Short mmCIF file of C-alpha atoms in Angstrom, two decimals:
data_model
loop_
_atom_site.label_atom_id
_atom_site.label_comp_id
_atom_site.label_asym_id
_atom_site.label_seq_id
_atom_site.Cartn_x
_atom_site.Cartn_y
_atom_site.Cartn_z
CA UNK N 32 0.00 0.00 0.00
CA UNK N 33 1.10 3.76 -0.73
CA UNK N 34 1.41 6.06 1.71
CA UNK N 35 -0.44 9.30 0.70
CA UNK N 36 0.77 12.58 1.89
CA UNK N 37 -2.12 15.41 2.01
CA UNK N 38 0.26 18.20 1.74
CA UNK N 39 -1.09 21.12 -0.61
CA UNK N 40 1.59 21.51 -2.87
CA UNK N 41 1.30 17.64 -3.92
CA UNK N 42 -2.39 18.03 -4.23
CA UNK N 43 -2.19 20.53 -6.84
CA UNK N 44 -0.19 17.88 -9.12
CA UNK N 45 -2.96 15.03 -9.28
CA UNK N 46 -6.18 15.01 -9.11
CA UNK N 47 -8.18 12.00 -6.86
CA UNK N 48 -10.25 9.62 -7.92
CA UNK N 49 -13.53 9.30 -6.71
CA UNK N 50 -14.28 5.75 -6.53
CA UNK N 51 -15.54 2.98 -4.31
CA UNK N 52 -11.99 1.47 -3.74
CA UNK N 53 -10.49 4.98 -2.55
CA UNK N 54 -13.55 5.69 -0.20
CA UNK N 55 -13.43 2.59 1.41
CA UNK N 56 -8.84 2.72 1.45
CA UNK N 57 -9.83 6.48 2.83
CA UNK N 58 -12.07 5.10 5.63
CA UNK N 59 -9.82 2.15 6.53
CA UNK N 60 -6.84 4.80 6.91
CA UNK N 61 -9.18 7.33 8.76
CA UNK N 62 -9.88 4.24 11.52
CA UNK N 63 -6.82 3.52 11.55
CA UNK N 64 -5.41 6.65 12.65
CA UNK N 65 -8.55 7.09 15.11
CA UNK N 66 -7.86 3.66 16.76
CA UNK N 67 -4.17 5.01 16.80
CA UNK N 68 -5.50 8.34 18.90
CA UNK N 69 -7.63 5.90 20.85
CA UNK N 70 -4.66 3.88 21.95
CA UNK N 71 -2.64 7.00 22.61
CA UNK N 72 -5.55 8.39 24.58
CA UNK N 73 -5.77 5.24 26.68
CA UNK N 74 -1.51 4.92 27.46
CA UNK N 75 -1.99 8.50 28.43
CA UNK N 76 -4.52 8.34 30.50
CA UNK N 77 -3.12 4.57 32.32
CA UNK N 78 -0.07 6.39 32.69
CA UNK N 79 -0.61 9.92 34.06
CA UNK N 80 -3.57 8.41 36.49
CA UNK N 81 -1.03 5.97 38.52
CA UNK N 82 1.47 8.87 38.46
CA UNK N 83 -1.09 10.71 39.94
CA UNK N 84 -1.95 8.20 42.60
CA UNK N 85 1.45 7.20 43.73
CA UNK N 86 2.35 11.03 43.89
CA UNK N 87 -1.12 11.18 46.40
CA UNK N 88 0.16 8.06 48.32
CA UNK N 89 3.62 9.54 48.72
CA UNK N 90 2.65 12.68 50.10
CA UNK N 91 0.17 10.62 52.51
CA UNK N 92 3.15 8.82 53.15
CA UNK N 93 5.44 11.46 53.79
CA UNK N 94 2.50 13.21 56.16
CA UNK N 95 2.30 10.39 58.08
CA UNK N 96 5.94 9.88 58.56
CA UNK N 97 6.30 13.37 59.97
CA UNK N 98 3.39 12.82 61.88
CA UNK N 99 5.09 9.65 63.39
CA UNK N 100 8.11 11.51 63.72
CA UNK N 101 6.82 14.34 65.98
CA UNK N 102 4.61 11.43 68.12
CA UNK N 103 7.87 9.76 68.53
CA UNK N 104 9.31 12.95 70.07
CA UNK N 105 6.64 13.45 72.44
CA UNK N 106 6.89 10.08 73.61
CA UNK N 107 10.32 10.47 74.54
CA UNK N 108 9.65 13.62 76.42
CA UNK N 109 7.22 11.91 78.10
CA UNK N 110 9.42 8.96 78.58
CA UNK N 111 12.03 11.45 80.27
CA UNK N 112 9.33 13.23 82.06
CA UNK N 113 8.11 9.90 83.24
CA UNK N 114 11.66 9.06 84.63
CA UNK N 115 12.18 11.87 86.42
CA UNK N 116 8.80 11.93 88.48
CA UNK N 117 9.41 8.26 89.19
CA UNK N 118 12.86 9.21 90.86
CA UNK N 119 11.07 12.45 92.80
CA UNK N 120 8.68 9.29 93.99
CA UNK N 121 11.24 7.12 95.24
CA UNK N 122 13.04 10.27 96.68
CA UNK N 123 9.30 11.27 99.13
CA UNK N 124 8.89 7.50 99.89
CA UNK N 125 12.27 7.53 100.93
CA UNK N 126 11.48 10.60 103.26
CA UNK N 127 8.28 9.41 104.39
CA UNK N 128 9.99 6.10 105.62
CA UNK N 129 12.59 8.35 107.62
CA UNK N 130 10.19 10.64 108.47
CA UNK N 131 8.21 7.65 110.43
CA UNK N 132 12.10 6.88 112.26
CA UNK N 133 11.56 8.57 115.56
CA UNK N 134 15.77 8.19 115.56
CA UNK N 135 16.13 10.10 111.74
CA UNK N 136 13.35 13.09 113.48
CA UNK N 137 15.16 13.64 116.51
CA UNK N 138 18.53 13.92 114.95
CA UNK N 139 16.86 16.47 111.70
CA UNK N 140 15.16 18.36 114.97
CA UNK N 141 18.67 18.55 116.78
CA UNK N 142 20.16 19.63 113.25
CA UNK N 143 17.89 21.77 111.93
CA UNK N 144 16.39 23.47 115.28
CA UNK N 145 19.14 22.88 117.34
CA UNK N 146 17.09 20.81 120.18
CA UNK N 147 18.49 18.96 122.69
CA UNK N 148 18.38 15.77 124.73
CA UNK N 149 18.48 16.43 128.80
CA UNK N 150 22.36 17.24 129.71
CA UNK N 151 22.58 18.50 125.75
CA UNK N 152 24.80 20.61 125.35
CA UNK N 153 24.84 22.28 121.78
CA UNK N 154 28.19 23.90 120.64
CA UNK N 155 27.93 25.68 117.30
CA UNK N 156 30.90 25.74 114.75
CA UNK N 157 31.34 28.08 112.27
CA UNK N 158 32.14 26.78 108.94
CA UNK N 159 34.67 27.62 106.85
CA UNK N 160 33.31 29.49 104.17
CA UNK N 161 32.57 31.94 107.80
CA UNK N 162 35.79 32.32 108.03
CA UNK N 163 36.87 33.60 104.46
CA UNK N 164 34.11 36.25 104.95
CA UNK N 165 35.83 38.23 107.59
#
């Protein structure tokens, strides 16, 4: 089969036939080049749509990840946080136990409010940062 070109400087050198046989070669090549379009229209179309969707899934992805990544840093804070009241707990249980110690209160009375047993006699000593002072 010829390939026709429908430029319009070739048209002006023959003249075409009107026939049967060129109608129906002129249809055949006009389906042709629609199912052509057709097919082009369709690869388009299945590839630009899952370009589209994985593009839509990455940034979900991506949203999620920093998402994750900012939970993940509160947890840790909270983690910390966490370990740090647990210690302050241990640290008042451990006070309240001494605190019941008749023993531990008289000698934080005798310390702290200079008390005394009977026959007590409290000397104070000055430290040595009293010293430097004067």
């Amino acid at each position: 089969m010829t390939r026709r070109h429908s430029s319009d400087d070739e048209q002006q050198n023959f003249t075409k036939l009107d026939n049967d046989y060129v109608r129906n070669t002129d249809r055949a090549i006009n389906r042709k080049q629609q199912a052509r379009k057709r097919k082009l229209r369709r690869i388009v179309f299945f590839a630009i749509v899952p370009v589209i969707i994985i593009a839509l899934l990455l940034n979900v992805l991506s949203h999620q990840n920093e998402t994750l990544a900012a939970k993940e840093k509160l947890k840790k804070e909270a983690n910390q946080h966490l370990t740090e009241l647990k210690e302050e707990q241990d640290t008042l249980n451990l006070k309240i136990k001494q605190l019941q110690d008749d023993e531990y209160i008289a000698k934080l009375l005798r310390k702290e409010y200079y008390l005394s047993d009977e026959g007590e006699i409290i000397f104070i000593i000055p430290d040595k940062e009293d010293k430097k002072d004067d």
